[in-house]
Coordinates of C-alpha atoms in Angstrom, one line a residue:
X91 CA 89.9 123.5 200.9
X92 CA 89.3 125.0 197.5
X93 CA 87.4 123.6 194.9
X94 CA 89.9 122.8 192.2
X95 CA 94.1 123.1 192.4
X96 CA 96.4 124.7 190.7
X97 CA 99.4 122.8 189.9
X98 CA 103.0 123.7 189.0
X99 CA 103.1 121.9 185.6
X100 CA 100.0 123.1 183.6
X101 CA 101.1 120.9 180.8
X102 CA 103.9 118.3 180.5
X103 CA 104.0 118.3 177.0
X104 CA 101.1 119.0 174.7
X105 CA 102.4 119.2 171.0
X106 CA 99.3 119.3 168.7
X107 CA 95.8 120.7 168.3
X108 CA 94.0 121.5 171.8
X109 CA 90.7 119.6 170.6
X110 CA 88.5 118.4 173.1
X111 CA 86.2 115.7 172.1
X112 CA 81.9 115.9 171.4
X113 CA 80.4 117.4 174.3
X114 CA 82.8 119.0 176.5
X115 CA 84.4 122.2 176.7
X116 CA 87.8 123.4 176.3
X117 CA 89.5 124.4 179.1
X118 CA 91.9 127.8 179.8
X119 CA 95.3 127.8 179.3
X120 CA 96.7 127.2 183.1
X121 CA 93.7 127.3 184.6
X122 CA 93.4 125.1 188.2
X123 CA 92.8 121.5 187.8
X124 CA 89.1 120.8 189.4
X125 CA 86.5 118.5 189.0
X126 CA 84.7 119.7 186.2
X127 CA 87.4 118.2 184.2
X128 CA 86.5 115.1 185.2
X129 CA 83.5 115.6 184.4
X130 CA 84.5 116.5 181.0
X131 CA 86.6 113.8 180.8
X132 CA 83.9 111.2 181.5
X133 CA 82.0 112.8 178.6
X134 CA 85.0 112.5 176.3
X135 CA 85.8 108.8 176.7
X136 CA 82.4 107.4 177.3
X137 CA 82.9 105.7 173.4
X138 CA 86.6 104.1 174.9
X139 CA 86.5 102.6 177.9
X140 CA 83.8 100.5 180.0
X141 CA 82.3 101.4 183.3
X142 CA 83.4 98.7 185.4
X143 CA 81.0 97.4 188.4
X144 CA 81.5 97.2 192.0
X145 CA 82.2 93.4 193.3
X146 CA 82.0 92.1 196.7
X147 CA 84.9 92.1 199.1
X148 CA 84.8 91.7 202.4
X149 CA 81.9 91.6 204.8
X150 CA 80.8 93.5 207.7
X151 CA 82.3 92.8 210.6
X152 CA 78.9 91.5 211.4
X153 CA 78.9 88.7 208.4
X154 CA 76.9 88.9 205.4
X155 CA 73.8 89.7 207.3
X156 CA 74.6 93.3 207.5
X157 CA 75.9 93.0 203.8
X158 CA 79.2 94.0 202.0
X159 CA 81.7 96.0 204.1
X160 CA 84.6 96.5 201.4
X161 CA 83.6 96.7 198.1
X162 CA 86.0 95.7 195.0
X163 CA 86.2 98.6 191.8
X164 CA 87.1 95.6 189.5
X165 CA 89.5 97.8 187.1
X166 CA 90.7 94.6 186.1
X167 CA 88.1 94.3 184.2
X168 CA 89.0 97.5 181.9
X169 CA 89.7 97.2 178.4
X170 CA 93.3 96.9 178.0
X171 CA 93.5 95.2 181.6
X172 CA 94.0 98.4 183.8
X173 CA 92.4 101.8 184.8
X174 CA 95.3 103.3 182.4
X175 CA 93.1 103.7 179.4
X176 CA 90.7 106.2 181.0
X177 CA 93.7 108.9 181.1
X178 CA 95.6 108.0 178.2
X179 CA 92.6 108.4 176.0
X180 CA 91.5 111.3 177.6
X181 CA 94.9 112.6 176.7
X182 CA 95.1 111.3 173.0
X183 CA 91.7 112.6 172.0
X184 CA 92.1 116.0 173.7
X185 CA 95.0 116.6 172.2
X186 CA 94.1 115.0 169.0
X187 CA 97.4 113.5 169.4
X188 CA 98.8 111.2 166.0
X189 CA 102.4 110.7 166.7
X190 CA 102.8 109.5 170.7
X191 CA 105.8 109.3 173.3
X192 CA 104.9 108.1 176.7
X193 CA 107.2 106.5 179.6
X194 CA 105.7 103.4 181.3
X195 CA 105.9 100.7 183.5
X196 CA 104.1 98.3 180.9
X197 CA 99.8 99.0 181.8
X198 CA 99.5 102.3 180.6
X199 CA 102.0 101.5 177.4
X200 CA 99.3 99.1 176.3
X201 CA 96.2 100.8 177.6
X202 CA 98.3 103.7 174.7
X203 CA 99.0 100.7 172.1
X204 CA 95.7 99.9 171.9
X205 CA 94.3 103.0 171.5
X206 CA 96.8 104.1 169.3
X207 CA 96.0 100.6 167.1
X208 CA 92.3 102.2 166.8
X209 CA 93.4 105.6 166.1
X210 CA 95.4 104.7 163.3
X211 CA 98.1 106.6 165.9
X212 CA 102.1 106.3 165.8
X213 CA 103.6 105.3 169.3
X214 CA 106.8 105.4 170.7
X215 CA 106.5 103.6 174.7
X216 CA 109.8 103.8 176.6
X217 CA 110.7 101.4 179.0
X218 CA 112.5 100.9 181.9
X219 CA 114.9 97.9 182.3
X220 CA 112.8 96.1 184.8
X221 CA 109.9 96.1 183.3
X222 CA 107.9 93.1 182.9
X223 CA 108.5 91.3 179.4
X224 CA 105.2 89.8 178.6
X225 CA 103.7 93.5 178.9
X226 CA 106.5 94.6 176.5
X227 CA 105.9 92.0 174.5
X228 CA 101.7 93.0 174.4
X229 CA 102.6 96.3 173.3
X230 CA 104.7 95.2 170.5
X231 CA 101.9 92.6 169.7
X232 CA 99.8 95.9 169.9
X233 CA 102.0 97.6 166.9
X234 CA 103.6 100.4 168.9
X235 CA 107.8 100.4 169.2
X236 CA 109.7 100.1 172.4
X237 CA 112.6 101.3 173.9
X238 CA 114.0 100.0 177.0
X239 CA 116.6 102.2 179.0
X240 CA 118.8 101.1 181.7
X241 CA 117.8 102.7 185.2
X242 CA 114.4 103.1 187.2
X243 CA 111.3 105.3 186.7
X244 CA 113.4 108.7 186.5
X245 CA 116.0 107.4 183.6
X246 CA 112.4 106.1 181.8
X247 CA 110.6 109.9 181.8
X248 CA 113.9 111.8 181.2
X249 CA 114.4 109.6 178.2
X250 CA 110.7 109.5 176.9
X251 CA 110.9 113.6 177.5
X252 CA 114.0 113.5 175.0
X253 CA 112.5 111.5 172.3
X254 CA 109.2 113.7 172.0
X255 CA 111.2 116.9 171.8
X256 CA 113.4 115.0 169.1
X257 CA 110.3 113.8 166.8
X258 CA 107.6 116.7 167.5
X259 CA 105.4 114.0 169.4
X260 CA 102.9 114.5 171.7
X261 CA 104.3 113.2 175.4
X262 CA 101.9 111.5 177.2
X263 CA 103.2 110.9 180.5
X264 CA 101.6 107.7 183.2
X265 CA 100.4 110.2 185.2
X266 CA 102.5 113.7 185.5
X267 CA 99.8 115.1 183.0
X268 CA 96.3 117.1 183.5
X269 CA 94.9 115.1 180.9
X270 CA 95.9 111.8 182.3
X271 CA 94.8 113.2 186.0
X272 CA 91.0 113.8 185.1
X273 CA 90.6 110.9 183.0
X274 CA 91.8 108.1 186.1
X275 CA 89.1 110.9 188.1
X276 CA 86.4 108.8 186.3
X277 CA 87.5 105.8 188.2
X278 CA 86.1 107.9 191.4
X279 CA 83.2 109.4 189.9
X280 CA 81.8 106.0 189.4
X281 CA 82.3 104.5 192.5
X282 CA 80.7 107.7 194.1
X283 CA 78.1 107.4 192.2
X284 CA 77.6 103.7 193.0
X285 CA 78.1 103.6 196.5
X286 CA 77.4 107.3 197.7
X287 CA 77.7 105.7 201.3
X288 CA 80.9 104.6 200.6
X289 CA 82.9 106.7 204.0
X290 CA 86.8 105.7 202.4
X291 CA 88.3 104.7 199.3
X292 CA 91.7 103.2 199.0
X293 CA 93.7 103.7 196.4
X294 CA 97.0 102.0 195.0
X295 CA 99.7 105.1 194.2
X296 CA 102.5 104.8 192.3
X297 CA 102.8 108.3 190.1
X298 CA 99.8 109.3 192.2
X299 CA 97.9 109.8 188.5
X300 CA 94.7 107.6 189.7
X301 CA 95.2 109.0 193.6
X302 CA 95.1 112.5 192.5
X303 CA 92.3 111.9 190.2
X304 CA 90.0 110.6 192.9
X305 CA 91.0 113.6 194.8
X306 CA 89.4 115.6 192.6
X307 CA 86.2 113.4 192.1
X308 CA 85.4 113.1 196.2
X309 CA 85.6 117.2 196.3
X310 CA 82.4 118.6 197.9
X311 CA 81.9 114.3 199.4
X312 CA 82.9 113.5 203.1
X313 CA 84.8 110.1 201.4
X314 CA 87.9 109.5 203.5
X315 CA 90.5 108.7 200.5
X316 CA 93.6 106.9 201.1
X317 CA 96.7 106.4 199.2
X318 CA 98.3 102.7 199.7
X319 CA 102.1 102.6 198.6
X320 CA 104.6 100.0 198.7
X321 CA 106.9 100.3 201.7
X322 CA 110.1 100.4 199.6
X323 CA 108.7 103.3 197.5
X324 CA 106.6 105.8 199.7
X325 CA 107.5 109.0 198.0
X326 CA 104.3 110.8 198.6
X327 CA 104.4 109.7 202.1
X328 CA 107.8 110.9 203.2
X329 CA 106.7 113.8 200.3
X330 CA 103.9 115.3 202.8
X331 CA 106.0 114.9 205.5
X332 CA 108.7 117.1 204.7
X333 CA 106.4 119.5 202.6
X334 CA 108.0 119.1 199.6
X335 CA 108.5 116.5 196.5
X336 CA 111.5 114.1 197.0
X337 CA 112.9 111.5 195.0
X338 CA 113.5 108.0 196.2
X339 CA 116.0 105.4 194.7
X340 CA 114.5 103.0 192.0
X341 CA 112.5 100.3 193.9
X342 CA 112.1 96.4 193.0
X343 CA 108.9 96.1 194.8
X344 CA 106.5 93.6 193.4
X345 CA 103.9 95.7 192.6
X346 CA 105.7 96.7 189.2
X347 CA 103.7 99.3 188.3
X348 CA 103.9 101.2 191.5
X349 CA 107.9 101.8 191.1
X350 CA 107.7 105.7 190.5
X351 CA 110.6 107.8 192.0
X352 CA 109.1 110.5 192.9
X353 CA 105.7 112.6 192.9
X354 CA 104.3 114.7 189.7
X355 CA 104.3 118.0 189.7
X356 CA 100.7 117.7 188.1
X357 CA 99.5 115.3 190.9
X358 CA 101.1 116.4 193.6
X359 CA 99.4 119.6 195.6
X360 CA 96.0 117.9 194.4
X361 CA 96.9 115.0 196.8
X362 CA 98.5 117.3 199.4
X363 CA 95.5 119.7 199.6
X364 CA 92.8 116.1 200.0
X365 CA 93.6 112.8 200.8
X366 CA 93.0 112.0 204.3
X367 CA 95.9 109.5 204.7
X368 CA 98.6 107.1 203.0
X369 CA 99.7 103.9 204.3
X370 CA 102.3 101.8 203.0
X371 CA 102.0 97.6 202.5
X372 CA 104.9 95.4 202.1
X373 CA 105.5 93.3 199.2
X374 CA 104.4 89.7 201.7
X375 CA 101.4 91.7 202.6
X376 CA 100.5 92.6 198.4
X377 CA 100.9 88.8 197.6
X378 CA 98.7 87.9 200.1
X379 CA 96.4 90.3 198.6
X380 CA 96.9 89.3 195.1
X381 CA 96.3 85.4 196.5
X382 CA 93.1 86.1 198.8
X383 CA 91.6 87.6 195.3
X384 CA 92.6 84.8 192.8
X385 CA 90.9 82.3 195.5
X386 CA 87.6 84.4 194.4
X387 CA 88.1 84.7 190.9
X388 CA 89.5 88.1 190.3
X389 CA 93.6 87.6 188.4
X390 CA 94.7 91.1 190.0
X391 CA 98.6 91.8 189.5
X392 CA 100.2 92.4 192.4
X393 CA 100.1 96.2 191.6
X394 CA 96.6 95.6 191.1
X395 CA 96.3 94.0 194.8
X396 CA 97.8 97.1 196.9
X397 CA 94.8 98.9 197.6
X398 CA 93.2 95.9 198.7
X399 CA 96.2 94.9 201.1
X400 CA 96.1 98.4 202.1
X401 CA 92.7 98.0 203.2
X402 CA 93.5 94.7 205.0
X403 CA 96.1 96.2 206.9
X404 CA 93.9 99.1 208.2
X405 CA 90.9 96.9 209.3
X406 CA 87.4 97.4 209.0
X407 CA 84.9 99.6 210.4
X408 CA 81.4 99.9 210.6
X409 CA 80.9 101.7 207.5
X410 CA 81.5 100.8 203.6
X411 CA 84.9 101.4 202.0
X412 CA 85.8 100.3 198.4
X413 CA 89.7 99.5 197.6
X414 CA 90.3 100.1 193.6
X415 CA 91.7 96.9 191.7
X416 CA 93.8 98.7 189.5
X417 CA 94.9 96.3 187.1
X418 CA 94.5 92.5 186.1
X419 CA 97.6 91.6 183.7
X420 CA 98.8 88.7 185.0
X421 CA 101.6 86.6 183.0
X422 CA 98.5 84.3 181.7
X423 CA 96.2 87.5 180.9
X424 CA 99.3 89.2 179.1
X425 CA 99.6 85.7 177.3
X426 CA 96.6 85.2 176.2
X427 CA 96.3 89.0 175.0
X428 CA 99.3 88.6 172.9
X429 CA 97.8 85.6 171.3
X430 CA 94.9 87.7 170.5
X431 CA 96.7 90.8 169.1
X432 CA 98.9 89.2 166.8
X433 CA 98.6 85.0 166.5
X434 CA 101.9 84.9 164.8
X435 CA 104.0 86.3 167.7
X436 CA 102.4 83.6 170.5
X437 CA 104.9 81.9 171.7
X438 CA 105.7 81.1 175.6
X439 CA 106.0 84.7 177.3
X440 CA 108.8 84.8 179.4
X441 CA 107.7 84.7 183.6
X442 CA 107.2 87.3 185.7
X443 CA 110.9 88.4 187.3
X444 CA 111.9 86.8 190.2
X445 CA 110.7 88.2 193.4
X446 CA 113.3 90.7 194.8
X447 CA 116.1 89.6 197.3
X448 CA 115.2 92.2 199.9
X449 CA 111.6 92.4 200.2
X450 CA 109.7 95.4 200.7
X451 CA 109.4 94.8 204.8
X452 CA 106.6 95.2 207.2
X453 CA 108.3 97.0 209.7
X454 CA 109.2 99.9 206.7
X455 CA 105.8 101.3 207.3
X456 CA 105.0 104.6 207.4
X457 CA 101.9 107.4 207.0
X458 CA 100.7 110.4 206.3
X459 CA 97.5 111.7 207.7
X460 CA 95.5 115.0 207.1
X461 CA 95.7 115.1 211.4
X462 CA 99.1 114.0 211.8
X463 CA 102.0 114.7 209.2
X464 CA 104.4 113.1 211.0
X465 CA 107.3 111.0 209.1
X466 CA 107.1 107.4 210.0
X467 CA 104.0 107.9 212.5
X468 CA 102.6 103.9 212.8
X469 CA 99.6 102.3 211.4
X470 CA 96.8 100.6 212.9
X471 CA 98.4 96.9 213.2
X472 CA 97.1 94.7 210.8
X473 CA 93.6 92.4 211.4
X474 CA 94.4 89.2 211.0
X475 CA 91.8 89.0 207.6
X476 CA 93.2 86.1 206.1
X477 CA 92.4 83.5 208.7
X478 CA 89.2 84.8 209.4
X479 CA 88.2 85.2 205.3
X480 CA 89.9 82.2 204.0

């Protein structure tokens, strides 16, 4: 393994001046993607986002008198309700970006609204047409435009692509972006730094922004890190397996922000060259998730739930494993939030969509491991957590 990774899309799109924020460095044109621009990162937007702290989870298998097994990064807790603001303002200031186009599924539009709102920033998020409304309303409450466009994921980037080359803005993709890459890396850089015993992570993928991110923070550490996917979506799963990006048809799994079509070009051989293993979760398995949380406090979204069903699926060892809670707008959060960004606009947010017809199903479950790259090879069978934890 090498210590940083070149990728095949040095930049997505990076219209405007290549400034770099107090303290760090700027990097070379198409130079690999390592760690120290992570590090850089961190540096850059220490003055935007919070650390966030490391909650109990789950014990030991031995109780709470051999302490916390599975710890909790509550990214819930992040300003703007996800880990999306650590790459999108690593992005924006970088690139001293003014006039913004980004594609999202609705946490890292508003993580860019509100930045954008304290940059005095023009943005432009598009949509795609199952997106969840009270997040599209937040980022209207938020003063940026929307545009919603029929289709999945893929129809969402090809038309937020378009409208930057059409106004001169600055794209700034979810996650197919170096930028955005080494800004979610902070997310790993603090939970290595809080729990340097920590022997795996787990980590919800979608784009694989936040996945390949925490790649690059564990280099040089012996943390197993695993990517947890929904079972109608694994696209880096079946990815690695044939040794090569593939795109999947639009998804309606649950966890709405996990809905991506298809790996990054940016994220992609940084995944490939270190995680340990991906495992996918149905959509039964991320609601029971999502539920076991909110019975201890923590409003997780069901996106922000995977890793955590992930974990619960695997079981638990001897050792200490954190799963990242990715993201905490809820219907009431996104309610609330709205009510705070612009009184005048709170009225009753629509509900969350109906849960799909067909189900992400258990028996769709697949991995990837760094031993075993074999399409479709079986997990460990899931513990039975919840009657034992509830």
């Amino acid at each position: 393994m090498t210590t940083a990774f070149t990728t095949a899309a040095a930049t997505t799109a990076t219209t405007g001046p290549a400034t770099t924020g107090a303290g760090t460095a700027p990097r070379t044109a198409g130079a690999p993607l390592g760690r120290a621009d992570v590090e850089a990162a961190a540096v850059r937007i220490a003055g935007h986002v919070r650390p966030t702290p490391l909650l109990p989870g789950l014990p030991h298998p031995g109780r709470r008198r051999d302490g916390w097994g599975l710890l909790l990064k509550s990214e819930h807790l992040q300003y703007g309700g996800s880990f999306k603001l650590r790459g999108a303002a690593n992005a924006v200031l970088a690139l001293g970006a003014r006039r913004i186009v980004t594609g999202s599924s609705g946490n890292h539009g508003i993580a860019l609204a509100r930045l954008a709102a304290s940059l005095g920033a023009e943005l432009t998020v598009v949509l795609a047409a199952g997106a969840h409304p009270a997040k599209i309303a937040l980022i209207r409450a938020l003063g940026a435009r929307t545009v919603q466009v029929p289709g999945g994921v893929a129809e969402r980037e090809d038309r937020a692509r378009t409208l930057a080359g059409e106004t001169g803005a600055v794209l700034v993709p979810s996650s197919d972006h170096e930028l955005v890459v080494a800004g979610q890396g902070t997310v790993g850089m603090e939970i290595l730094a809080e729990a340097p015993d920590a022997e795996t992570v787990y980590v919800p993928t979608g784009g694989g922004g936040l996945l390949a991110g925490v790649c690059l923070a564990a280099y040089g550490h012996p943390v197993r890190v695993v990517g947890v996917e929904p079972a109608c979506t694994p696209r880096y799963a079946r990815s690695l397996a044939v040794g090569r990006p593939v795109r999947l048809a639009p998804s309606d799994t649950v966890a709405d922000g996990l809905r991506g079509q298809q790996p990054g070009a940016v994220p992609y051989p940084v995944i490939r060259d270190r995680v340990d293993d991906l495992i996918t979760v149905s959509d039964a398995e991320i609601l029971a998730a999502a539920a076991f949380l909110r019975r201890r406090g923590v409003e997780a979204e069901p996106s922000g739930a995977v890793a955590l069903a992930g974990a619960m699926r695997v079981g638990r060892g001897n050792g200490r494993s954190v799963a990242i809670v990715s993201g905490g707008n809820t219907t009431a959060s996104l309610a609330a939030s709205v009510t705070a960004a612009a009184p005048a606009l709170a009225t009753p947010l629509p509900a969350a969509p109906a849960a799909p017809a067909h189900p992400c199903l258990p028996s769709l479950t697949a991995v990837v491991s760094r031993t075993s790259l074999a399409a479709g090879a079986p997990v460990a069978a899931a513990r039975p957590f919840l009657e034992e934890i509830s």
